[in-house]
CSV table of C-alpha atoms in Angstrom, one decimal:
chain,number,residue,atom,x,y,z
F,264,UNK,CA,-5.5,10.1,-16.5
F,265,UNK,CA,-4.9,6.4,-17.3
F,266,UNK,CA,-1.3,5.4,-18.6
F,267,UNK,CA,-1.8,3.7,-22.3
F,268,UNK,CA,0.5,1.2,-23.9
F,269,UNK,CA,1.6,4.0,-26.9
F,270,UNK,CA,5.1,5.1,-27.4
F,271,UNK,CA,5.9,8.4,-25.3
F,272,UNK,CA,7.5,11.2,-26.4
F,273,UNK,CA,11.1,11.0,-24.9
F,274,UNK,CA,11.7,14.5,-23.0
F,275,UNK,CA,14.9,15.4,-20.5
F,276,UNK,CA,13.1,14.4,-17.5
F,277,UNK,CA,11.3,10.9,-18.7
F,278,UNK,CA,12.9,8.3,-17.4
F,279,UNK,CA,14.1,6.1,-20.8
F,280,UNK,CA,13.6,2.1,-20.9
F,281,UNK,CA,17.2,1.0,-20.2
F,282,UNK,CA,19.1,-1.9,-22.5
F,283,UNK,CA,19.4,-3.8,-18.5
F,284,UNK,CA,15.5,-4.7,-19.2
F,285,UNK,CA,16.8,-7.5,-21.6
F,286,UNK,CA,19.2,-9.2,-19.0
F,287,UNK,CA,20.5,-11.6,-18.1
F,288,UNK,CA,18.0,-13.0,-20.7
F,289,UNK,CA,15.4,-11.3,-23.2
F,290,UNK,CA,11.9,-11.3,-22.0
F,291,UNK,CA,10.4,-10.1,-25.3
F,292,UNK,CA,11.3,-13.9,-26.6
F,293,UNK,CA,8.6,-15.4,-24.6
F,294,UNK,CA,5.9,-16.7,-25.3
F,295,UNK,CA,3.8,-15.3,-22.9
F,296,UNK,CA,3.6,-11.8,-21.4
F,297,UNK,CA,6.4,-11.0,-18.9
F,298,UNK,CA,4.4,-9.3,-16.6
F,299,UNK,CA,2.9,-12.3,-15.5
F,300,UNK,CA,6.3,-13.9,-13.6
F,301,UNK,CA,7.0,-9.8,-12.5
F,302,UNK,CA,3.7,-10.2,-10.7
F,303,UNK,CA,4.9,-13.6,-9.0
F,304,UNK,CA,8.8,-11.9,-8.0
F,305,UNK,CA,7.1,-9.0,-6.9
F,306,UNK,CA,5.0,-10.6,-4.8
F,307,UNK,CA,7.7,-12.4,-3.6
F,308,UNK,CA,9.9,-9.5,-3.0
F,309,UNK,CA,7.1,-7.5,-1.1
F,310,UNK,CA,6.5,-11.0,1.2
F,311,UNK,CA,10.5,-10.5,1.9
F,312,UNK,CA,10.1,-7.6,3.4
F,313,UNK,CA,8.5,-9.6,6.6
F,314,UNK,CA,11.7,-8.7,8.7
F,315,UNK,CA,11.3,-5.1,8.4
F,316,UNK,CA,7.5,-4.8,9.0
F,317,UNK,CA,5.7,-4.8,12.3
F,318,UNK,CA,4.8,-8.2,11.9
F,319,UNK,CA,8.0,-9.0,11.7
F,320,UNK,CA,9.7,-7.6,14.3
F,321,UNK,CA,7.0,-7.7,16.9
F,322,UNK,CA,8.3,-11.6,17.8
F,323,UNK,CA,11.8,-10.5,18.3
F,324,UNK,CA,10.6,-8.0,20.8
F,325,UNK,CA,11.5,-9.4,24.3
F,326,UNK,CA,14.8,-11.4,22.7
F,327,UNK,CA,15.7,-7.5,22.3
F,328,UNK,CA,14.6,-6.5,26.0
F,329,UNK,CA,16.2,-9.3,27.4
F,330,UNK,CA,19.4,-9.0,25.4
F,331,UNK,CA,19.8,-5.4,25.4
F,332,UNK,CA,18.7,-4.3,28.8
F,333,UNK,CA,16.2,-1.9,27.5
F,334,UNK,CA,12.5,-1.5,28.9
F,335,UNK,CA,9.9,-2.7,26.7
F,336,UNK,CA,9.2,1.5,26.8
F,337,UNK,CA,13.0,2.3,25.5
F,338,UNK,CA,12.3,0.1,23.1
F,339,UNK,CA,9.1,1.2,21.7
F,340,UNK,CA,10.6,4.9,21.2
F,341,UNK,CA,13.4,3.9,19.6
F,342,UNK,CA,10.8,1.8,17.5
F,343,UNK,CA,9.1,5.0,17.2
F,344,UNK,CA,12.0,7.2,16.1
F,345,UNK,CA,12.9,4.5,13.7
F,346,UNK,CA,10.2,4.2,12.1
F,347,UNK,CA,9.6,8.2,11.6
F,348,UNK,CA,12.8,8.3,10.7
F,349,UNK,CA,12.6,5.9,7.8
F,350,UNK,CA,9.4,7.7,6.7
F,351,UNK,CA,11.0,10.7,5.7
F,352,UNK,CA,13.5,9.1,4.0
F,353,UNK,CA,11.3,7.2,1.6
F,354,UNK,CA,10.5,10.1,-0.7
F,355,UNK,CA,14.3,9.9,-1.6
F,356,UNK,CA,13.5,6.3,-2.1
F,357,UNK,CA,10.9,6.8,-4.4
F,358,UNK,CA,12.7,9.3,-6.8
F,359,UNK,CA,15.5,6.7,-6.8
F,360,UNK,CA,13.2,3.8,-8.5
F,361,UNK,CA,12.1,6.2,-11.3
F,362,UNK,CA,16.2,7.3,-11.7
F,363,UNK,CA,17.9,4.0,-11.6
F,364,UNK,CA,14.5,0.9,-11.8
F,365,UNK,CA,12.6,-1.3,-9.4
F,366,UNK,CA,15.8,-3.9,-9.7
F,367,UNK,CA,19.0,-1.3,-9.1
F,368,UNK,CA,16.6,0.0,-5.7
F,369,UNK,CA,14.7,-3.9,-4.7
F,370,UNK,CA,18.3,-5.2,-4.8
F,371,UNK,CA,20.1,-2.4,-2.6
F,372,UNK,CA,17.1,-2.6,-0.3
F,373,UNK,CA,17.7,-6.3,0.0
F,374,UNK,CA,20.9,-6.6,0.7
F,375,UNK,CA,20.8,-3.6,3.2
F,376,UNK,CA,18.2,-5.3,5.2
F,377,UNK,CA,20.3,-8.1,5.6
F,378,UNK,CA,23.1,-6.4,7.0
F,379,UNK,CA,20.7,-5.1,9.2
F,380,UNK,CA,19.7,-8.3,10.2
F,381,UNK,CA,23.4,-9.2,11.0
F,382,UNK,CA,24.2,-6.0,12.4
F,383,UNK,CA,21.3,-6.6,15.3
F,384,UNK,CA,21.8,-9.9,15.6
F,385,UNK,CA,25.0,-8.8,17.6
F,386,UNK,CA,23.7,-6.8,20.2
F,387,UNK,CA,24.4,-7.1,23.5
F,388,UNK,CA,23.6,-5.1,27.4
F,389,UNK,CA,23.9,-1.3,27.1
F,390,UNK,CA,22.7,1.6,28.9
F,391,UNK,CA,19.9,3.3,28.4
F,392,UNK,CA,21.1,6.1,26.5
F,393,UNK,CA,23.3,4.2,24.1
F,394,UNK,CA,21.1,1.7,23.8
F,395,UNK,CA,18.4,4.1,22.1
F,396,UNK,CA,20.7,5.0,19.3
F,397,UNK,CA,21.6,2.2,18.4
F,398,UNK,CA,18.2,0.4,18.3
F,399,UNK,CA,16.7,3.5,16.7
F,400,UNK,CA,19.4,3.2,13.8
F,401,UNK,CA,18.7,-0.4,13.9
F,402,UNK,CA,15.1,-0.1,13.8
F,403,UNK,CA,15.2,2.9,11.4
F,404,UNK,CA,17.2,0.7,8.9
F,405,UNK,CA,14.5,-2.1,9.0
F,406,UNK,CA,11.9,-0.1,8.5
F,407,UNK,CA,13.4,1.9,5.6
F,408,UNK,CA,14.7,-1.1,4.1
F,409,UNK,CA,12.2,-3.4,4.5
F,410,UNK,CA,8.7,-2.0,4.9
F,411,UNK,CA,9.8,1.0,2.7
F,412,UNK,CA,12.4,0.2,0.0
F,413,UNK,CA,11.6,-3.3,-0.6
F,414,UNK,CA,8.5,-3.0,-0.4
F,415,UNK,CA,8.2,0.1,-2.7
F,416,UNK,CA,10.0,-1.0,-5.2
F,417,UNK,CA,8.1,-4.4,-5.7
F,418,UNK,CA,4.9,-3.1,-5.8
F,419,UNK,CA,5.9,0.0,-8.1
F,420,UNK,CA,7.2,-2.6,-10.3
F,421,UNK,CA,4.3,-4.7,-10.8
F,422,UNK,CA,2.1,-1.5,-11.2
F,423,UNK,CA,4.0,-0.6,-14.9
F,424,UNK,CA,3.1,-3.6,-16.4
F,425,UNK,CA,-0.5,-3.4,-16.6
F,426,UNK,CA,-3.0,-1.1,-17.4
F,427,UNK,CA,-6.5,-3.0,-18.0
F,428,UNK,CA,-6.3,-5.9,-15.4
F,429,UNK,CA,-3.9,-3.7,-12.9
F,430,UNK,CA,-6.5,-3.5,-9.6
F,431,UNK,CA,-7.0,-7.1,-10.1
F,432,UNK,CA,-3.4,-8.0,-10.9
F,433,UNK,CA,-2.3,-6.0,-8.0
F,434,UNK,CA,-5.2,-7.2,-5.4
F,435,UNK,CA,-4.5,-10.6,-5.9
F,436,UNK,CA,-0.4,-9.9,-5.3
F,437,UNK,CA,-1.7,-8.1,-2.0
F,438,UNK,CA,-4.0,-10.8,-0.8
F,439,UNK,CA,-1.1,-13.6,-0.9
F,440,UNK,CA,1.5,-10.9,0.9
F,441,UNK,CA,-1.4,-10.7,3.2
F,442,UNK,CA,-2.0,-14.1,3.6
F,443,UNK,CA,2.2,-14.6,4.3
F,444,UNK,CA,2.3,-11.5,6.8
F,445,UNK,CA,-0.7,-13.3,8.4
F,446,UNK,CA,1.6,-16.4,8.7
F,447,UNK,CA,4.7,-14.9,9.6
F,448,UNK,CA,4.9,-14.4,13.3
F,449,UNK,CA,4.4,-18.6,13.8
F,450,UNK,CA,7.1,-19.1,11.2
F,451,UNK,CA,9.2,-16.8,12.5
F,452,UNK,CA,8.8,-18.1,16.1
F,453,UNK,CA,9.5,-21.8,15.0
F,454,UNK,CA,13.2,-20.4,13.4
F,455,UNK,CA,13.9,-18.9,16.5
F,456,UNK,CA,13.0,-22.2,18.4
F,457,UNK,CA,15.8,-23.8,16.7
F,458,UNK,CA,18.9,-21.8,17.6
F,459,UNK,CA,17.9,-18.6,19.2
F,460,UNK,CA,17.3,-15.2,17.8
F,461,UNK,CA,20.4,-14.5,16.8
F,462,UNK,CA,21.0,-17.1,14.4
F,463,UNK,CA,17.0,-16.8,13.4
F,464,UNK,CA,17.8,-13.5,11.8
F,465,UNK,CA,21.6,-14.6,10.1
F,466,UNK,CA,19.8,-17.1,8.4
F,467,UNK,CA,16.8,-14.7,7.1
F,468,UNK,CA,19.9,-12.5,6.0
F,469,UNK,CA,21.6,-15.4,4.2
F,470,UNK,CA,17.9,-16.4,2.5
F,471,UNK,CA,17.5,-12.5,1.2
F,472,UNK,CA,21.3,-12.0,-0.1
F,473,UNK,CA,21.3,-15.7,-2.0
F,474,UNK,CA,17.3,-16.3,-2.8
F,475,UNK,CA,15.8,-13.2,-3.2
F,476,UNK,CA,18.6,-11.4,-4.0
F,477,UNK,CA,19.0,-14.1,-6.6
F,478,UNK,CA,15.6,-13.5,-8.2
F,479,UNK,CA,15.1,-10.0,-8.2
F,480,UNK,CA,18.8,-10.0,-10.0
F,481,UNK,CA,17.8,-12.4,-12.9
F,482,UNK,CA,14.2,-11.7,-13.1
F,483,UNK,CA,13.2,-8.2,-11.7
F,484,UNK,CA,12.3,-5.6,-14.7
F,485,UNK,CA,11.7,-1.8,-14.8
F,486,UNK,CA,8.9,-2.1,-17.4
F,487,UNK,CA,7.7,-3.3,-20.6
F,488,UNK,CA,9.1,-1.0,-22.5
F,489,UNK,CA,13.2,-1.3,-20.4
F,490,UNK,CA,12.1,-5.3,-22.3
F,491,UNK,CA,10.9,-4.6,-25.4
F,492,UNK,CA,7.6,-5.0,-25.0
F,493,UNK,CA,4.7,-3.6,-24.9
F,494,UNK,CA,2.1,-2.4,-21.8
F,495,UNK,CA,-0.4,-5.0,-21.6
F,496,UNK,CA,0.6,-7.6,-23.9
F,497,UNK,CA,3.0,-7.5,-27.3
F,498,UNK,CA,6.9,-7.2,-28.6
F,499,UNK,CA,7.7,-3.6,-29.6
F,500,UNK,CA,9.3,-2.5,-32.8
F,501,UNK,CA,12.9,-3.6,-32.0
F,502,UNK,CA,14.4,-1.2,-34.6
F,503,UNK,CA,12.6,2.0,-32.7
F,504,UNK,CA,14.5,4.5,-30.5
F,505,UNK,CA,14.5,4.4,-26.9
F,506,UNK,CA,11.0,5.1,-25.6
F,507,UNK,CA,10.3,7.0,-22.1
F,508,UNK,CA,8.3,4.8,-19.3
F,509,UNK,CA,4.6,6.6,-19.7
F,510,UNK,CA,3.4,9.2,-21.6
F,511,UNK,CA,4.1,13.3,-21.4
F,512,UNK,CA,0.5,13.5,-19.9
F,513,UNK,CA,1.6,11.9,-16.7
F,514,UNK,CA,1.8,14.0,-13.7
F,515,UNK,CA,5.2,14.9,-12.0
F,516,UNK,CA,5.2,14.5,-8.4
F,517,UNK,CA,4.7,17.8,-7.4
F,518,UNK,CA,1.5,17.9,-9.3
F,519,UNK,CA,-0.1,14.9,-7.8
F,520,UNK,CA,0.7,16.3,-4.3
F,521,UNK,CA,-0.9,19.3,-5.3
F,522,UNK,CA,-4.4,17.6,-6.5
F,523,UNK,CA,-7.2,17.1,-4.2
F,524,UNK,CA,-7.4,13.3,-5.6
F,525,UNK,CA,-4.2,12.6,-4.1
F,526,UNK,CA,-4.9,13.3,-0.7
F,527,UNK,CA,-7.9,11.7,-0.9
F,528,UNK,CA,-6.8,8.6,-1.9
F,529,UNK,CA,-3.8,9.0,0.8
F,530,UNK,CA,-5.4,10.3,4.0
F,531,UNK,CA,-7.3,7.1,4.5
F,532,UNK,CA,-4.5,4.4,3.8
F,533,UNK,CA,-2.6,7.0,6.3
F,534,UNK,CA,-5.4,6.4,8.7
F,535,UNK,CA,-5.6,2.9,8.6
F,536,UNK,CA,-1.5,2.6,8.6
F,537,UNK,CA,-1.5,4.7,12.0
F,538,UNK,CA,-4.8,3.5,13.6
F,539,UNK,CA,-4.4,-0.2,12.5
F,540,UNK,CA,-0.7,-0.7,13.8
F,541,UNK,CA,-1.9,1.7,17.1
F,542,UNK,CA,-4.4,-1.1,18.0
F,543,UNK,CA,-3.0,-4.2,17.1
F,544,UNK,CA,0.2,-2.5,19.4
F,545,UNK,CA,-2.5,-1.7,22.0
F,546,UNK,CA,-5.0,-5.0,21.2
F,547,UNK,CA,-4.7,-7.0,24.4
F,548,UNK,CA,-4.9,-3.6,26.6
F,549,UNK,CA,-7.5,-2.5,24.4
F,550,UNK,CA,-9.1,-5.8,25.5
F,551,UNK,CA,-8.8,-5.2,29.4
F,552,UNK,CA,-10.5,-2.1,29.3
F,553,UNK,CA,-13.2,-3.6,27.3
F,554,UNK,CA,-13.5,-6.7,29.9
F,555,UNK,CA,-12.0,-9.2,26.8
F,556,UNK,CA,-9.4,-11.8,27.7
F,557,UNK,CA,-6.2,-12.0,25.6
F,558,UNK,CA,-8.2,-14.8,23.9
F,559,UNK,CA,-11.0,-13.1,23.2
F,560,UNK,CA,-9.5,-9.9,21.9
F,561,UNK,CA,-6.5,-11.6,19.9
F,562,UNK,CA,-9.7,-13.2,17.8
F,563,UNK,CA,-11.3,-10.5,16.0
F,564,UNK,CA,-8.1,-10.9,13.7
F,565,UNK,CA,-9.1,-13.9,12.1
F,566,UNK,CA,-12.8,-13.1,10.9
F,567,UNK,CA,-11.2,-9.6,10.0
F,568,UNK,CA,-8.9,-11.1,7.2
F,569,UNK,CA,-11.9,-12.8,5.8
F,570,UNK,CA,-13.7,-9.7,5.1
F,571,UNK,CA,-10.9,-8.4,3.9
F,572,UNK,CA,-9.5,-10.8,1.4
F,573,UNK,CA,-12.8,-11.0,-0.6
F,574,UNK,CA,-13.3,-6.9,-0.7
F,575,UNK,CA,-9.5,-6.6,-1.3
F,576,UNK,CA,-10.2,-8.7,-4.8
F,577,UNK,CA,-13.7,-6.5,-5.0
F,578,UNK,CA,-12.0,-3.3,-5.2
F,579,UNK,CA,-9.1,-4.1,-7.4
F,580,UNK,CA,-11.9,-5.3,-9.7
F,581,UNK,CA,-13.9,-2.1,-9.4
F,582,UNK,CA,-10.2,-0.1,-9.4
F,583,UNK,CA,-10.2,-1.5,-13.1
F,584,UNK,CA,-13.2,0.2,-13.5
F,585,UNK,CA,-14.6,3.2,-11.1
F,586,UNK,CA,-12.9,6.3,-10.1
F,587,UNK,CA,-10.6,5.1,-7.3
F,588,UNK,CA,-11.8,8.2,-5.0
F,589,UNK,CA,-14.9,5.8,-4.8
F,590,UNK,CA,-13.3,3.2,-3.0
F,591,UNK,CA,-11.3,6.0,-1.2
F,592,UNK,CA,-14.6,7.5,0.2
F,593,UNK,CA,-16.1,3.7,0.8
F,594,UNK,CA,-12.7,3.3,2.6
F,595,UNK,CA,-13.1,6.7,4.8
F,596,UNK,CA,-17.0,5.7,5.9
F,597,UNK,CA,-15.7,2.0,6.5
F,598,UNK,CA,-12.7,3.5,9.2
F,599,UNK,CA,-15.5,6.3,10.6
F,600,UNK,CA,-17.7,3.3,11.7
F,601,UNK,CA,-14.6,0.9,12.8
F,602,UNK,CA,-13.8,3.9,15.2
F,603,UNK,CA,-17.0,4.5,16.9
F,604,UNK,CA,-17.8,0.9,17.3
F,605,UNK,CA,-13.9,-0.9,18.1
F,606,UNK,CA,-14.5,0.6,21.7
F,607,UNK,CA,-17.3,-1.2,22.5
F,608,UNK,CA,-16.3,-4.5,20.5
F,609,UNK,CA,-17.3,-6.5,23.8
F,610,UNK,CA,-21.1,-6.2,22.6
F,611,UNK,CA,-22.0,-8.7,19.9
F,612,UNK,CA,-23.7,-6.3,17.7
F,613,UNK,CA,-20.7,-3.8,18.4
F,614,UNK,CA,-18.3,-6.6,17.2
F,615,UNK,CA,-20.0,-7.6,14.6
F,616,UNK,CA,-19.9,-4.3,12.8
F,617,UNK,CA,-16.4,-3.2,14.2
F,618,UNK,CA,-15.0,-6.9,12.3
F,619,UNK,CA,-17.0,-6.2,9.0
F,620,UNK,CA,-15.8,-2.1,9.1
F,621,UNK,CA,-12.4,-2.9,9.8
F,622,UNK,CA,-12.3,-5.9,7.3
F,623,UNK,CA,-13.4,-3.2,4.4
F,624,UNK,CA,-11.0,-0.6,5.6
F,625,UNK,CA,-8.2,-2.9,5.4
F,626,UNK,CA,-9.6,-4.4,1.8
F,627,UNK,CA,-9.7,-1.0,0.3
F,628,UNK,CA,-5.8,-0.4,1.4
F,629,UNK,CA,-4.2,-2.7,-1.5
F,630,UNK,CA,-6.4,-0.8,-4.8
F,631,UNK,CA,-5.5,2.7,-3.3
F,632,UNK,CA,-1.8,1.7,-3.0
F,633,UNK,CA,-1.2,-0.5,-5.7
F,634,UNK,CA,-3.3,0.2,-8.7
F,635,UNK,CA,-5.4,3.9,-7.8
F,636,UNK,CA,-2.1,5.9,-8.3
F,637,UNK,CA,-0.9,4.7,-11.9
F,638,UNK,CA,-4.3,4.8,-13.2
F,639,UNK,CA,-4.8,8.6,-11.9
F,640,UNK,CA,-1.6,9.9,-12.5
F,641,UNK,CA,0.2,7.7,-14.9
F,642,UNK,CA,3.6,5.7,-14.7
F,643,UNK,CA,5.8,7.8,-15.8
F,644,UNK,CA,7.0,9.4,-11.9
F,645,UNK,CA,5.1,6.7,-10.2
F,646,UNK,CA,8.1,5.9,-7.9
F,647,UNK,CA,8.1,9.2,-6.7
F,648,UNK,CA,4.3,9.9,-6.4
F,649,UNK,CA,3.7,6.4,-4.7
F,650,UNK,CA,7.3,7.8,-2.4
F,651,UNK,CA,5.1,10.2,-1.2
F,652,UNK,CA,2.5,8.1,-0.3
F,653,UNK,CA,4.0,5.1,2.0
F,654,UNK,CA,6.3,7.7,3.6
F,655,UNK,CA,3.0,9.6,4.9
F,656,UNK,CA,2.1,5.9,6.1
F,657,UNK,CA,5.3,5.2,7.2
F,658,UNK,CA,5.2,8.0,9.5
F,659,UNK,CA,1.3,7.3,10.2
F,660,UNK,CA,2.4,3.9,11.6
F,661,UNK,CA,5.0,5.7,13.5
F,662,UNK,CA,2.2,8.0,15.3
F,663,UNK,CA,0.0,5.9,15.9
F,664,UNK,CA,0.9,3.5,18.7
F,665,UNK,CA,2.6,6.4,20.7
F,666,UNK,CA,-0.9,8.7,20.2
F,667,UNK,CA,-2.9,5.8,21.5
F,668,UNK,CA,-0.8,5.5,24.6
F,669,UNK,CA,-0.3,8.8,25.4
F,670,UNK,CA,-4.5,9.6,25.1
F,671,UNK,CA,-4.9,6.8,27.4
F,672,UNK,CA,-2.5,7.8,30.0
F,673,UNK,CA,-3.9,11.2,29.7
F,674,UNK,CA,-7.6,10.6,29.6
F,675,UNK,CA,-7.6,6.9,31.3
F,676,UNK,CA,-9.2,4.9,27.6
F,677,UNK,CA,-8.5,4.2,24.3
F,678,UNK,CA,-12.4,5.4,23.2
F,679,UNK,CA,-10.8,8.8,22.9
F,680,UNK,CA,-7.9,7.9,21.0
F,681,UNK,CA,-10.1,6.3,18.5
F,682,UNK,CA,-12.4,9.5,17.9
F,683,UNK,CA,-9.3,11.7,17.9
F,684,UNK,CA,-8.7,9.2,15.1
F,685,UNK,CA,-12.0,9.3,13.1
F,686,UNK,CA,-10.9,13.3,12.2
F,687,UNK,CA,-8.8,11.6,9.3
F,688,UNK,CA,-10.3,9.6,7.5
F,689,UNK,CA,-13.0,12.2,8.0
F,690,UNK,CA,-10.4,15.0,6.0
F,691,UNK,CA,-10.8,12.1,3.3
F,692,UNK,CA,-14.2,11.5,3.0
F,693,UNK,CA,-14.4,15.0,2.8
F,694,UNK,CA,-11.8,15.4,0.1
F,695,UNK,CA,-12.9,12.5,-2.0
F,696,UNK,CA,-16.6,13.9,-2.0
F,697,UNK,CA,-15.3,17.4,-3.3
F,698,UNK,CA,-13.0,15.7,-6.0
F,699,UNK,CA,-16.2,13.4,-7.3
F,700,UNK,CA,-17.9,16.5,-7.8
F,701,UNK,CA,-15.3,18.2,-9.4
């Protein structure tokens, strides 16, 4: 069912359109859709979650060992039981952003990653045991805060203000957070160049509080209708009653969870999420047991983004247009293949379609997690439904690494890990095929 810009019914549980839409200024006097600069923000906002995703911390990674005294091991599972931690959370996080708005939750998010950031940019030598709690709270923090929250929030924010262009509105905001995650780890390296990591991550906390906290306070907004205006383009009747965000035909959470199209638009991005982190944690081993240098291994990233940009664009296009369970079963064949052939990526033909599988895979991620679950289920509980969703990817990237190096301790390669791997995005294809012929 596809959200439509008419006035809702306003029932007990509809989250209404709040006066705080037309603050600190009234977007409805423009002349030009708002949604246009909440795409922009949002993208912004999402790109500010760098600190708190994998990309992000990943450089900071010996600083920790070195300063803390953990293993690189100790600091993996506290990694680990952050991150899971944080994923279970999220749902919580999501039922908050329908309650309160993208703005209330982007700008808590925001300023709690920065006093994350401050909070770990003070720690010292401990022992092993103490130093596990407090880098899994650390960690757990970051990742709810950061790749969760802020992230969330964004993205469910530029999802309510379109309806006809949203897969292509919403691809294009992914590509450019792409592109800045991409770009990240150099940055990042050159800030702690100038004064250590310490001060690297109090000035990234003093950048979110003033800048981004800045813009998400003066130009962040629920939706059209929290700013008089309407879905898609167009000033509402300013004399009419508060509206509800959606319509009543909008699923609840509870009934997405419970249809087939939900899981098979979310076991593949879960796949991807768990696999995808697993091997770029893994890559350089990987690469060893394959016979690839560092070098050589390390290069398949670059080609992979772009495959992925253009089909990124491709499927919010076709998102706009298709049944999104298409793109989630050309997502689920795309991983099957990246799986059988990543292990032997040191044969050219191998490679070859290992880059072009996993570029696909990782261009179908943004339409299934931006624009496929509006446009099924409408906006009305998006926040919660898409809660649901990046907390079972939350958790995915939480599994993954530690599956992949547990099945190659046990076993001796990563081949195995990889087919163990296939058996999700396999539950999806399978899904997605049953719900087209529903």
């Amino acid at each position: 069912m596809t959200s439509t810009p008419r006035v809702a019914a306003v029932r007990r549980d509809a989250p209404i359109a709040r006066a705080t839409g037309r603050w600190p200024f009234d977007p409805s006097g423009l002349r030009f859709y708002y949604g246009w600069v909440v795409v922009v923000v949002g993208t912004v906002g999402m790109v500010a979650s760098v600190p708190g995703q994998t990309a992000g911390v990943s450089v900071f990674t010996d600083h920790l060992t070195d300063s803390t005294g953990l293993s690189r091991l100790q600091l993996a599972i506290a990694y680990l039981i952050g991150t899971g931690a944080s994923g279970f959370l999220l749902p919580r996080g999501g039922r908050a952003i329908d309650r309160w708005g993208s703005r209330v939750v982007a700008l808590a998010a925001t300023v709690g990653l920065a006093l994350t950031l401050v909070g770990l940019s003070f720690v010292g030598p401990m022992n092993a045991a103490v130093g596990l709690v407090v880098m899994s709270v650390g960690f757990g923090c970051l990742r709810f805060t950061g790749q969760g929250l802020l992230t969330l929030s964004s993205r469910t924010m530029i999802s309510q203000w379109f309806d006809r262009r949203r897969g292509v509105v919403t691809s294009v905001s992914n590509s450019f957070m792409s592109f800045a995650f991409a770009a990240s780890p150099a940055l990042l390296l050159a800030l702690i160049g100038i004064d250590g990591f310490r001060t690297a991550w109090r000035l990234m906390a003093v950048v979110l509080v003033v800048v981004v906290g800045g813009l998400i306070v003066t130009l962040y907004r629920v939706s059209p209708e929290a700013s008089g205006l309407v879905l898609d383009g167009g000033v509402a009747d300013r004399d009419a009653a508060p509206t509800a965000i959606g319509t009543d035909a909008d699923a609840t959470r509870d009934e997405a969870v419970r249809d087939r199209r939900f899981w098979a638009m979310t076991l593949p991005v879960v796949a991807l999420s768990s696999t995808g982190t697993a091997l770029t944690f893994h890559i350089v081993d990987l690469g060893r047991e394959v016979g690839l240098s560092e070098d050589e291994i390390v290069r398949i990233f670059v080609p992979i983004a772009f495959v992925s940009v253009p089909v990124t664009l491709i499927g919010g296009w076709l998102v706009d247009r298709v049944p999104p369970v298409f793109i989630a079963v050309a997502m689920a064949i795309a991983q099957i293949v990246m799986y059988v052939t990543v292990g032997e990526i040191d044969r050219t033909a191998f490679a070859v379609v290992a880059i072009a599988a996993w570029g696909v895979s990782q261009g179908c991620f943004a339409p299934l997690t931006s624009a496929a679950m509006p446009k099924v289920f409408g906006r009305r509980h998006l926040g919660a439904i898409a809660g649901v969703q990046m907390s079972a990817m939350v958790i995915g990237s939480a599994i993954g690494p530690a599956l992949f190096a547990a099945v190659e301790s046990s076993l001796g390669s990563y081949r195995s890990a990889l087919w163990i791997s296939a058996v999700l995005p396999a539950a999806g294809l399978a899904l997605a095929i049953s719900a087209v012929r529903r």
